[in-house]
CSV table of C-alpha atoms in Angstrom, one decimal:
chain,number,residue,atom,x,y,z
A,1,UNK,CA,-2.4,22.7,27.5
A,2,UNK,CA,-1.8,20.0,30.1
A,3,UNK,CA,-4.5,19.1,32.2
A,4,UNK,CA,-3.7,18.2,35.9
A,5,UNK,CA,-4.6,14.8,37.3
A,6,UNK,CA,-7.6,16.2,39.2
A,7,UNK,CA,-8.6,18.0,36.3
A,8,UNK,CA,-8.1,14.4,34.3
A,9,UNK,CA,-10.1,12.3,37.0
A,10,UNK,CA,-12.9,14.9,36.5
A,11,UNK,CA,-13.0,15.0,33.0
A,12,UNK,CA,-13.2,10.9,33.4
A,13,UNK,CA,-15.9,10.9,35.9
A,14,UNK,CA,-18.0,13.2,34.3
A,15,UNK,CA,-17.7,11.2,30.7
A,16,UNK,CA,-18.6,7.9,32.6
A,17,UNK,CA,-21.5,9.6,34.6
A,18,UNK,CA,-22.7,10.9,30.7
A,19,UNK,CA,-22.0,7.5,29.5
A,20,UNK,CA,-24.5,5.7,32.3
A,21,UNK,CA,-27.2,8.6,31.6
A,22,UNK,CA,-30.4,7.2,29.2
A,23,UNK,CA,-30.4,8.8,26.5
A,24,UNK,CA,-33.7,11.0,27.5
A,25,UNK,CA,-31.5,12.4,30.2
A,26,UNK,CA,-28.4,13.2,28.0
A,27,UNK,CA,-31.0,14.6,25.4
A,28,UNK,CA,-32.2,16.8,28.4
A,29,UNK,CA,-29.0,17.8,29.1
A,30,UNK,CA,-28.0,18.8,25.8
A,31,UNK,CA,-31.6,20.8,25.9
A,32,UNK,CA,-30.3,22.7,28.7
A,33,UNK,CA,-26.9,24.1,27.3
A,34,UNK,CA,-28.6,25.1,23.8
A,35,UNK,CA,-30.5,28.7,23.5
A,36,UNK,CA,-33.5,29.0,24.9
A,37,UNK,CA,-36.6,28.2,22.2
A,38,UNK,CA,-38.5,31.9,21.6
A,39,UNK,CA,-42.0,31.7,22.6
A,40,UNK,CA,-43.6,32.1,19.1
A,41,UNK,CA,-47.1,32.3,20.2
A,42,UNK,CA,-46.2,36.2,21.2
A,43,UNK,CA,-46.9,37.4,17.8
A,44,UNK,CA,-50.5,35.9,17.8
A,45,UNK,CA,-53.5,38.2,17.6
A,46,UNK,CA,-56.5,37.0,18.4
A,47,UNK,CA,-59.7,36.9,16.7
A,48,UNK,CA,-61.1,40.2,17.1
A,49,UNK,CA,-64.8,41.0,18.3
A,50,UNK,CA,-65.7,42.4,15.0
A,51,UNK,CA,-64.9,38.9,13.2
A,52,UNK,CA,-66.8,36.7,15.6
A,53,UNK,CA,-70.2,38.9,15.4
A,54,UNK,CA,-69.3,38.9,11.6
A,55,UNK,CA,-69.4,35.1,12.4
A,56,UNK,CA,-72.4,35.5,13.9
A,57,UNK,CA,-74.3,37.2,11.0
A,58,UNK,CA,-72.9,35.0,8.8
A,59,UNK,CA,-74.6,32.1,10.2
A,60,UNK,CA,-77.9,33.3,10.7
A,61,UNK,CA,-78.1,33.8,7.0
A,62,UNK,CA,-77.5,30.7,6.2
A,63,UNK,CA,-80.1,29.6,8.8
A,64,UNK,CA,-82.5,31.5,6.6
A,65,UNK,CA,-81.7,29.7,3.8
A,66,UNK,CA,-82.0,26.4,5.3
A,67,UNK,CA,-85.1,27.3,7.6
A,68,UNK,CA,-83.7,27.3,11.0
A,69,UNK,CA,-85.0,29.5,13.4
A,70,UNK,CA,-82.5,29.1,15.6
A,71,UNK,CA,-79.0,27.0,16.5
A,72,UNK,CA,-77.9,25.2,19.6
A,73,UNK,CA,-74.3,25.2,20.4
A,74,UNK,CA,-72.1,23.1,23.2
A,75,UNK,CA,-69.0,24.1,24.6
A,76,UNK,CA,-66.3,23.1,22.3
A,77,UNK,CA,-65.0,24.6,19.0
A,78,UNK,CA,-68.0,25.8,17.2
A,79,UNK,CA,-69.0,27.4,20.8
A,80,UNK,CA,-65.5,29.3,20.8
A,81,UNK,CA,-65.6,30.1,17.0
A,82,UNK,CA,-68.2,31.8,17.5
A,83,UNK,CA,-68.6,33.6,20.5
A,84,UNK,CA,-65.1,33.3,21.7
A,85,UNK,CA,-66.2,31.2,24.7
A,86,UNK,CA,-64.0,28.4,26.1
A,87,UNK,CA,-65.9,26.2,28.6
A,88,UNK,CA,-66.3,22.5,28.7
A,89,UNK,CA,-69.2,20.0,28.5
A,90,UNK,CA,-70.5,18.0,31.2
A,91,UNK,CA,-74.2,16.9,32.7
A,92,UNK,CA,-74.7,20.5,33.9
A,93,UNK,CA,-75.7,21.8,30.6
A,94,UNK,CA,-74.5,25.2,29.3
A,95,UNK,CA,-75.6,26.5,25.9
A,96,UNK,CA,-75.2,28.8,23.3
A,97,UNK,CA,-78.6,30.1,21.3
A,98,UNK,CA,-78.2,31.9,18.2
A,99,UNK,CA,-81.6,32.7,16.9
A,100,UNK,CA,-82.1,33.6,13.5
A,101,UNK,CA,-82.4,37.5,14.0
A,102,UNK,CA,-81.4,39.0,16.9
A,103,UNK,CA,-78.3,38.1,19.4
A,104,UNK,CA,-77.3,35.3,21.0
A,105,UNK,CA,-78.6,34.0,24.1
A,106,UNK,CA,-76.5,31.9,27.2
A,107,UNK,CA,-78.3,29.1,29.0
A,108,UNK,CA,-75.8,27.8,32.3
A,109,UNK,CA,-76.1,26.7,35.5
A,110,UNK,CA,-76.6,29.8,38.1
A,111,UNK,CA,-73.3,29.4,39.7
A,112,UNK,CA,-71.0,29.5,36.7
A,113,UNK,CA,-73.1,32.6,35.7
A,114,UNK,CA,-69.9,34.8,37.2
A,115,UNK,CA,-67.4,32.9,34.9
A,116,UNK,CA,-69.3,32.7,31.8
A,117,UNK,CA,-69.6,36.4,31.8
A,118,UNK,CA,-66.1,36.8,32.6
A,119,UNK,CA,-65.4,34.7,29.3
A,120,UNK,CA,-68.3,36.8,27.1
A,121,UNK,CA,-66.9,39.5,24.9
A,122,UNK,CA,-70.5,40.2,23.5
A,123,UNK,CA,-74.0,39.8,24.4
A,124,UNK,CA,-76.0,40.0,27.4
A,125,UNK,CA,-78.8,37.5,27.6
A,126,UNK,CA,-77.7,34.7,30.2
A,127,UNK,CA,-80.6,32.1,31.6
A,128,UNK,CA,-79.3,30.9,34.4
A,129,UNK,CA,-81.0,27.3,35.9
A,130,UNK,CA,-80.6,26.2,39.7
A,131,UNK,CA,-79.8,22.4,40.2
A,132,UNK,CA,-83.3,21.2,40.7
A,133,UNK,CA,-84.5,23.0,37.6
A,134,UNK,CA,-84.6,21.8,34.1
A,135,UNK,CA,-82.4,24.0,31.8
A,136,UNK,CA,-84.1,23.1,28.5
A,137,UNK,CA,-87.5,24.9,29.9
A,138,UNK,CA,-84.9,27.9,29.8
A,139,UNK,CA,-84.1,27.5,26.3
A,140,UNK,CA,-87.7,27.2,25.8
A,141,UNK,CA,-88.3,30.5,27.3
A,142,UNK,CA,-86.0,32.0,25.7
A,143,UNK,CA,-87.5,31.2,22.0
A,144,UNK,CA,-91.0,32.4,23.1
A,145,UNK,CA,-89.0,35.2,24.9
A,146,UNK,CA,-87.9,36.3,20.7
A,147,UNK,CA,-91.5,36.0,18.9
A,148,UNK,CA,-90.6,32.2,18.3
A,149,UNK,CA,-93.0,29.9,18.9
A,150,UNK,CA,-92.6,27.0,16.7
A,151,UNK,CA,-90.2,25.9,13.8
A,152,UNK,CA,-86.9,24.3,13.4
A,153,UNK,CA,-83.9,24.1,15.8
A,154,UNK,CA,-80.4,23.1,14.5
A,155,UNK,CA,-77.7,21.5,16.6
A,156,UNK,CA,-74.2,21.4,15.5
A,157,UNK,CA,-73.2,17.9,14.8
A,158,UNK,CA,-71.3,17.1,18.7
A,159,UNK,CA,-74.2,18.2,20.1
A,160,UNK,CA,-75.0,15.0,23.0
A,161,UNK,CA,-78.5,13.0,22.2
A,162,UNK,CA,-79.7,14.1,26.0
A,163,UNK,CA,-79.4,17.4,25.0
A,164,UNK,CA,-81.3,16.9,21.8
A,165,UNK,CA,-84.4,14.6,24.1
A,166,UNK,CA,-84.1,17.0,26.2
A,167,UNK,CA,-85.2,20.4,23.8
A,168,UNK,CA,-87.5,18.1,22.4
A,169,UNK,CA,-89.1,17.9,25.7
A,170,UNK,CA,-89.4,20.9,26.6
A,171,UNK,CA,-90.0,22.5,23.1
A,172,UNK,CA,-92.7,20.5,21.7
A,173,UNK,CA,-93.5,22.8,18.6
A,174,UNK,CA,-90.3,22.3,17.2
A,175,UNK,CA,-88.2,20.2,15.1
A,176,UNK,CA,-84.7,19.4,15.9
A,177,UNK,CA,-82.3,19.0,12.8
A,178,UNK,CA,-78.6,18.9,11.8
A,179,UNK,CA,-77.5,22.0,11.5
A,180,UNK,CA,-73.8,20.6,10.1
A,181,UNK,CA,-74.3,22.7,7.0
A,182,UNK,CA,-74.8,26.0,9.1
A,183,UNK,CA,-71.2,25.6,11.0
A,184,UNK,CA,-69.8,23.7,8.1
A,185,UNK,CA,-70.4,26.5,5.7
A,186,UNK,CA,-69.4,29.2,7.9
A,187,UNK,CA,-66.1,27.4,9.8
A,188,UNK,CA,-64.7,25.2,6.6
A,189,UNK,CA,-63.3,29.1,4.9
A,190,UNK,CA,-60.7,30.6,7.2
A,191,UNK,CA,-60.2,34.0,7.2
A,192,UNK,CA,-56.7,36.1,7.2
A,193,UNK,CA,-56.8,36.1,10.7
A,194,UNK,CA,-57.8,32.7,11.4
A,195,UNK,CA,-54.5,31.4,8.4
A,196,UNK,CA,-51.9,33.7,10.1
A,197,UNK,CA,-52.3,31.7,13.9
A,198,UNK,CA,-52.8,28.8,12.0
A,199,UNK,CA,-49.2,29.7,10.4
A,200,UNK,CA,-48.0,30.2,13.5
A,201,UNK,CA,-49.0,27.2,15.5
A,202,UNK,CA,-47.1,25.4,12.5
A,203,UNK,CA,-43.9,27.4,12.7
A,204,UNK,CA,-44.0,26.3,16.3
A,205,UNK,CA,-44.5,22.3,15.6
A,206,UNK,CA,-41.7,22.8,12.4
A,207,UNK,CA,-39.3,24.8,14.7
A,208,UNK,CA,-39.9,21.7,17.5
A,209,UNK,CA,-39.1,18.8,14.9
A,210,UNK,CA,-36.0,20.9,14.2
A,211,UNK,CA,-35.1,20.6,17.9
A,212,UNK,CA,-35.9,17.3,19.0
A,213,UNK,CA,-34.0,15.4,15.6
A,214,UNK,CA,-30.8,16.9,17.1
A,215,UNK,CA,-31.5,15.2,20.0
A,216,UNK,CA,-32.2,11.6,18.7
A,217,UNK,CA,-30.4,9.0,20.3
A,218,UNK,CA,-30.2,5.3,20.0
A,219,UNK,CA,-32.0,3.4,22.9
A,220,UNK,CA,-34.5,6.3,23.4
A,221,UNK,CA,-38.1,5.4,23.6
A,222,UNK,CA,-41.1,6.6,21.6
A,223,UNK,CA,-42.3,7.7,25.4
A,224,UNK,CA,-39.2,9.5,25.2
A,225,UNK,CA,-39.5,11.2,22.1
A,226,UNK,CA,-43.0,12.5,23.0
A,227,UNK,CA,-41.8,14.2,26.0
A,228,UNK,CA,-39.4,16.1,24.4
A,229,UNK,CA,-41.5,17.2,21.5
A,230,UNK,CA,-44.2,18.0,23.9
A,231,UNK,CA,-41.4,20.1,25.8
A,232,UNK,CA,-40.1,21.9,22.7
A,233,UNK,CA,-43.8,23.0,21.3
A,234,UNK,CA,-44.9,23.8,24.7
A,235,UNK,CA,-41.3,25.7,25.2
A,236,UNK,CA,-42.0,27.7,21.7
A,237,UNK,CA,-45.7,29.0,23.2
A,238,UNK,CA,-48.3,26.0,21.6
A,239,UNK,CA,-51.2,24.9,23.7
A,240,UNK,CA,-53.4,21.7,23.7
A,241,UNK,CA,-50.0,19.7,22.1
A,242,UNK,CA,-50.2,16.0,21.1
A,243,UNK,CA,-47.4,13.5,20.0
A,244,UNK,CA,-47.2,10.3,18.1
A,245,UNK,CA,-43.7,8.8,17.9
A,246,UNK,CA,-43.7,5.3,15.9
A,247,UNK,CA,-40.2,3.3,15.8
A,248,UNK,CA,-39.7,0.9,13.3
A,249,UNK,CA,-42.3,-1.9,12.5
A,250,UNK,CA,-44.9,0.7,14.3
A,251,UNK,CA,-44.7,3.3,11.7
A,252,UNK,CA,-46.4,1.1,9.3
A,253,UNK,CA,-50.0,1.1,11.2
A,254,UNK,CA,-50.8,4.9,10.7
A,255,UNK,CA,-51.7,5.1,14.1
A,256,UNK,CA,-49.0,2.8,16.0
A,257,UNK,CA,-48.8,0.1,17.9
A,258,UNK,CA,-48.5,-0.3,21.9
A,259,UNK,CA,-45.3,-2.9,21.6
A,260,UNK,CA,-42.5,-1.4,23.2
A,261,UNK,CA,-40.6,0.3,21.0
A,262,UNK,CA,-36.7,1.9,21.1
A,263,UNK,CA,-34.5,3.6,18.7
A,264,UNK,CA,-32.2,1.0,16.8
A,265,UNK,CA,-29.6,1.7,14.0
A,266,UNK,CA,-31.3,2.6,10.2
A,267,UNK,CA,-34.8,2.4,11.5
A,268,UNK,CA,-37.2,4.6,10.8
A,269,UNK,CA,-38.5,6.9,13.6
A,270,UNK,CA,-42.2,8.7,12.4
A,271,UNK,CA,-43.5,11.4,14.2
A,272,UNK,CA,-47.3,12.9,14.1
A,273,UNK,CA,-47.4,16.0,15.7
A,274,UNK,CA,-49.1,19.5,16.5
A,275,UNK,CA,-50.5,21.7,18.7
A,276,UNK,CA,-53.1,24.7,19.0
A,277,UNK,CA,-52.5,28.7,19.4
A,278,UNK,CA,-55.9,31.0,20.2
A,279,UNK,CA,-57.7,27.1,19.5
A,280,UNK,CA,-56.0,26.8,15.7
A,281,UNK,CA,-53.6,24.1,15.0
A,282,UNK,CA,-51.3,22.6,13.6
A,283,UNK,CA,-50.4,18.9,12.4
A,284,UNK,CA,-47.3,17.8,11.0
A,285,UNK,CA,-45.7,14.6,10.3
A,286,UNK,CA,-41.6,14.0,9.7
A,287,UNK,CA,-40.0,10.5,8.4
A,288,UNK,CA,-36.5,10.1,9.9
A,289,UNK,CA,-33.8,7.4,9.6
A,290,UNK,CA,-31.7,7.1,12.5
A,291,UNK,CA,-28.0,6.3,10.4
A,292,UNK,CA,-27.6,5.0,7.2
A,293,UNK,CA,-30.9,4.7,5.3
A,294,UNK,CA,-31.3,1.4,3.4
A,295,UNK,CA,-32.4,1.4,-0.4
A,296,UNK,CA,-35.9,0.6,0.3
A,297,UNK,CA,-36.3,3.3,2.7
A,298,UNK,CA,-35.5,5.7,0.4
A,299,UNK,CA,-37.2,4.7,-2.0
A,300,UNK,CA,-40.5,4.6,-0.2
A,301,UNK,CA,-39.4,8.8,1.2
A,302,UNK,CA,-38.8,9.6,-2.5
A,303,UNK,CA,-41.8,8.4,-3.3
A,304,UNK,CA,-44.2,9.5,-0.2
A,305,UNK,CA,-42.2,13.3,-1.1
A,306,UNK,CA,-43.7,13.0,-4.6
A,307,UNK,CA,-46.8,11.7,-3.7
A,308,UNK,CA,-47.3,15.7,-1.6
A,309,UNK,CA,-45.5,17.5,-4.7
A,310,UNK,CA,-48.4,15.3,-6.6
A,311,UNK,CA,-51.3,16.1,-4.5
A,312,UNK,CA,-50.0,19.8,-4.3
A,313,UNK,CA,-50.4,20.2,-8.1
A,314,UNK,CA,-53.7,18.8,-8.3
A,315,UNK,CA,-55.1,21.2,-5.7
A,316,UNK,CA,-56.3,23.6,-7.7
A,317,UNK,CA,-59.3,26.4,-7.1
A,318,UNK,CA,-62.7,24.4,-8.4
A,319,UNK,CA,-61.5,21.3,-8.5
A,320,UNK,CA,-63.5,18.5,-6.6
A,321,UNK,CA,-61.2,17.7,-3.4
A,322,UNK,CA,-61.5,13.7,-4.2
A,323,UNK,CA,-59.4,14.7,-7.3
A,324,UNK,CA,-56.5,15.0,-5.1
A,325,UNK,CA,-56.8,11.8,-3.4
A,326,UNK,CA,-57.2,10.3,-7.0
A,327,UNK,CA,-53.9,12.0,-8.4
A,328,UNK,CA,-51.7,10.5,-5.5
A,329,UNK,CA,-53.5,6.9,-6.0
A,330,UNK,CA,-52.5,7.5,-10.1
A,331,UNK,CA,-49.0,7.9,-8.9
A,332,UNK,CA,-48.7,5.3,-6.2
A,333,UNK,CA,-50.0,2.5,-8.3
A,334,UNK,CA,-48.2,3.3,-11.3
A,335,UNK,CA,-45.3,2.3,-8.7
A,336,UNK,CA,-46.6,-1.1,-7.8
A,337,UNK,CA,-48.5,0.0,-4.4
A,338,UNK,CA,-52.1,-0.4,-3.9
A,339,UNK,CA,-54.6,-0.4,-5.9
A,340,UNK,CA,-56.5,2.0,-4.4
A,341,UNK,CA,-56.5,1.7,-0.2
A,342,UNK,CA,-55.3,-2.1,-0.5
A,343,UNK,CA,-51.7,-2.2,1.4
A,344,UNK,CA,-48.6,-1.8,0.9
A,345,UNK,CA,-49.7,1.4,-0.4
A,346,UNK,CA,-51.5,4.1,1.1
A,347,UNK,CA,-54.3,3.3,3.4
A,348,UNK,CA,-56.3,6.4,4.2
A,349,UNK,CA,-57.0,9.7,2.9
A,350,UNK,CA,-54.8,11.7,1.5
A,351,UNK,CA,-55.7,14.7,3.9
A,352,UNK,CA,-58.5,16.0,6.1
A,353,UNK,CA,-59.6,19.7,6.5
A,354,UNK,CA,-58.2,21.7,9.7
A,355,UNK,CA,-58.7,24.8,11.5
A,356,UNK,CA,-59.9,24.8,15.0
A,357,UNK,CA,-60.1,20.7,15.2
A,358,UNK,CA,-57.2,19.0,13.9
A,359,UNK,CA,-59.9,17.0,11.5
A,360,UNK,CA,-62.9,18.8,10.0
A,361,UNK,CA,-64.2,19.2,6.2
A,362,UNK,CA,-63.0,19.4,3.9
A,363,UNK,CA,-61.8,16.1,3.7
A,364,UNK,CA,-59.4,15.1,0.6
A,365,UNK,CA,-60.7,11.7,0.0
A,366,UNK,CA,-62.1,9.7,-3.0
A,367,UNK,CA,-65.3,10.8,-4.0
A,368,UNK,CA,-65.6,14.0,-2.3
A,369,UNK,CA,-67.3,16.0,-4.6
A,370,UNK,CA,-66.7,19.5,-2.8
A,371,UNK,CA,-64.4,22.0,-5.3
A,372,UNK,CA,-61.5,23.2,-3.4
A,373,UNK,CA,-61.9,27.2,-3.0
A,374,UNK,CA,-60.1,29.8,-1.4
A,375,UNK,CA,-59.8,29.9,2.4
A,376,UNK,CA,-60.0,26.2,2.5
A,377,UNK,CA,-57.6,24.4,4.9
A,378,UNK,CA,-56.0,20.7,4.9
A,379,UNK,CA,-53.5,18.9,5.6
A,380,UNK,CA,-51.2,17.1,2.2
A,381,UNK,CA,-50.4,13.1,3.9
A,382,UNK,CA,-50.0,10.8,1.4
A,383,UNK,CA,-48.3,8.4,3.1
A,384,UNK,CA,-46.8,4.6,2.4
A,385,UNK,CA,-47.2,1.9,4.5
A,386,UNK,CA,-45.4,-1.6,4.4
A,387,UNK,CA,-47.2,-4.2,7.1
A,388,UNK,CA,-44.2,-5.7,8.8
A,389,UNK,CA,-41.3,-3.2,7.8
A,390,UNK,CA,-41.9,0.1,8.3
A,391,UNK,CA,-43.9,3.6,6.6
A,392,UNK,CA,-43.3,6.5,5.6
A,393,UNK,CA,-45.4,9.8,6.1
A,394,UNK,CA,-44.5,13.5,5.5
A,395,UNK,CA,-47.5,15.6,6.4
A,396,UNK,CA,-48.1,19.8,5.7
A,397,UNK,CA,-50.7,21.4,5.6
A,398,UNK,CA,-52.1,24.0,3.1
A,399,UNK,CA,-54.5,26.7,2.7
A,400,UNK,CA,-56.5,27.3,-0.5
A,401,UNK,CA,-56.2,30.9,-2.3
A,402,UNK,CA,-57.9,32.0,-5.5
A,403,UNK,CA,-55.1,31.2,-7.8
A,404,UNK,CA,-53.8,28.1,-5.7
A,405,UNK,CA,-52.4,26.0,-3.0
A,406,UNK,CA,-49.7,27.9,-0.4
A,407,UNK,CA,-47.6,25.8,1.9
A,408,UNK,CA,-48.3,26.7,6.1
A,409,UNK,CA,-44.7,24.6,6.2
A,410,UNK,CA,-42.6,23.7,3.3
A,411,UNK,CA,-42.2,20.1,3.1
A,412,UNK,CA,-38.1,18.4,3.3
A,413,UNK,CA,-36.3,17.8,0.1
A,414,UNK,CA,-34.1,15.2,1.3
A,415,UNK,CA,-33.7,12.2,4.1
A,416,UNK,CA,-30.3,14.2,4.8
A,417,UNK,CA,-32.3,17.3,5.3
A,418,UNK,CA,-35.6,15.9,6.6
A,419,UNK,CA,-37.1,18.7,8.2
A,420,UNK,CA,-38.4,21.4,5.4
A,421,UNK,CA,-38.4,25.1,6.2
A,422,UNK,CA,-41.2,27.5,7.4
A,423,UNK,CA,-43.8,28.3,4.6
């Protein structure tokens, strides 16, 4: 069929007008004619009363083991793992109690009484404190208030020093400790509920990488990159999203580099990634090459994908978690890289625990004496780094069952297929 010479001039100016776009705009545009992303996060459930009081009970026995009498808690993750609150910290202090017997108690300032109720799913004891009035004498109350009038007070580890000066203050008879081995123990074994929106919040990042490398484009900038994998996770239903995009030389400093930074032909393009459903996340890295790969790039992706493979074998149930790190280092040196952290080679650990922070224990590192058990979570990163050139990282986490490792997302076989699949 013929076209008409409006119909030509149209079909000109609208290639020439596509032709002047950046490429984030023509990757936008491209975004907008495919199918809309489904919002994943639909098919969450979320933690469940039962569980958290189950949390709850949990805890204090482990308080009795370690004498604690009771445990301090800021807003943050342990606050919401817990108690299912989400607040935020500042100098107006509000507080979770959780004595050793008995429920929890709520110390906040009188005016955000009405919204920390409204966020409560259990328990009734709120102290409230007026802004002339010291809160910690509240706290204090509240221990004499349940029989306690001296012993030991543990505060999670984020707990802020003027909180700590400020108990010690106003609760004379007791001791303030670490109480890192309370949370620790309790929050480093996920439960089936706590794997399956961790599961999801990966499907969401894996189904996003599978998105935004169709829409790579020469000239785009890591800025640009970020924005559209922020759009594509947020598009898919993930909260509290984050993005690293390193081009080229960048993607060999593990963290990046500020230089400006653009797609170019057969350079590497790394990507960091993840994002949070009901506070659990993910975290998931991808190696591209945008073209034709060159001989040392593959190489390096070969061996970065046998360096997982490699650390997946070696996580086994009982096995001290440094063993991991110590298999991959076996591996990498018997290729020429390292020894040990020394660069080229691989400069960090070869994972870090995960659940409701994107780093917690356990942490897969050399030394770490802690054997690997079921319900333990962390990510498999064993990545390869060449100052000057370029790395190479491919990141997925696993979770620990009693007769082995499980992929959340299946790492890529290939640099022609270099996304993986869902786990």
């Amino acid at each position: 069929m013929q076209l008409s010479k409006r119909n030509l001039f149209k079909a000109a100016t609208l290639a020439a007008g596509t032709a002047a776009m950046t490429p984030l705009a023509r990757a936008r545009r491209q975004t907008a004619k495919a199918p809309a992303l489904p919002n994943l996060s639909k098919r969450a459930v979320p933690i469940s009363v039962a569980e958290r009081q189950a949390r709850i009970t949990r805890a204090q026995k482990v308080m009795a083991k370690q004498g604690l009498d009771a445990l301090l808690l800021e807003p943050g993750s342990a606050m919401r793992y817990f108690t299912g609150i989400s607040w935020w910290r500042s100098e107006r202090l509000t507080a979770i109690i959780i004595p050793r017997r008995g429920d929890i108690a709520i110390v906040t300032p009188f005016f955000e009484e009405p919204s920390v109720r409204e966020s409560m799913t259990f328990g009734d004891d709120v102290r409230t404190w007026n802004e002339h009035e010291n809160p910690f004498v509240r706290i204090a109350g509240m221990l004499k208030d349940r029989g306690l009038k001296r012993g030991r007070i543990g505060v999670e580890a984020t707990v802020r020093y003027f909180v700590v000066e400020g108990l010690q203050r106003a609760a004379p008879n007791f001791t303030v400790v670490g109480a890192s081995g309370v949370t620790r123990a309790c929050r480093m074994f996920k439960s089936p509920a706590e794997i399956a929106l961790m599961k999801i919040a990966s499907d969401i990042t894996l189904r996003a990488y599978a998105h935004v490398h169709s829409q790579l484009d020469k000239g785009m900038t890591s800025d640009d990159i970020n924005a559209l994998m922020r759009q594509a996770q947020a598009s898919l239903g993930g909260d509290s999203i984050w993005t690293m995009a390193l081009l080229g030389e960048s993607s060999a400093y593990p963290h990046g580099s500020h230089k400006p930074q653009t797609v170019e032909e057969g350079q590497i393009i790394l990507l960091d990634c993840g994002c949070a459903v009901e506070g659990y996340q993910s975290d998931i890295s991808r190696t591209f090459v945008y073209g034709e790969s060159s001989k040392q790039q593959r190489r390096i992706w070969e061996l970065v994908r046998k360096g997982q493979l490699t650390a997946l074998a070696a996580a086994q149930p009982g096995r001290p978690a440094g063993s991991v790190d110590d298999a991959v280092r076996k591996l990498y040196e018997a290729e020429g890289f390292g020894p040990g952290y020394r660069l080229p080679g691989l400069s960090h650990r070869t994972g870090h625990g995960i659940g409701m922070d994107g780093h917690e224990p356990v942490n897969i590192v050399k030394g770490e004496s802690t054997p690997l058990a079921a319900g333990m979570c962390f990510s498999n990163e064993p990545g390869i780094y060449l100052p000057g050139q370029f790395g190479v990282r491919l990141e997925d986490c696993i979770h620990m069952t009693d007769s082995g490792p499980v992929w959340f997302t299946v790492p890529p076989e290939s640099l022609e297929k270099p996304i993986g699949r869902l786990g």
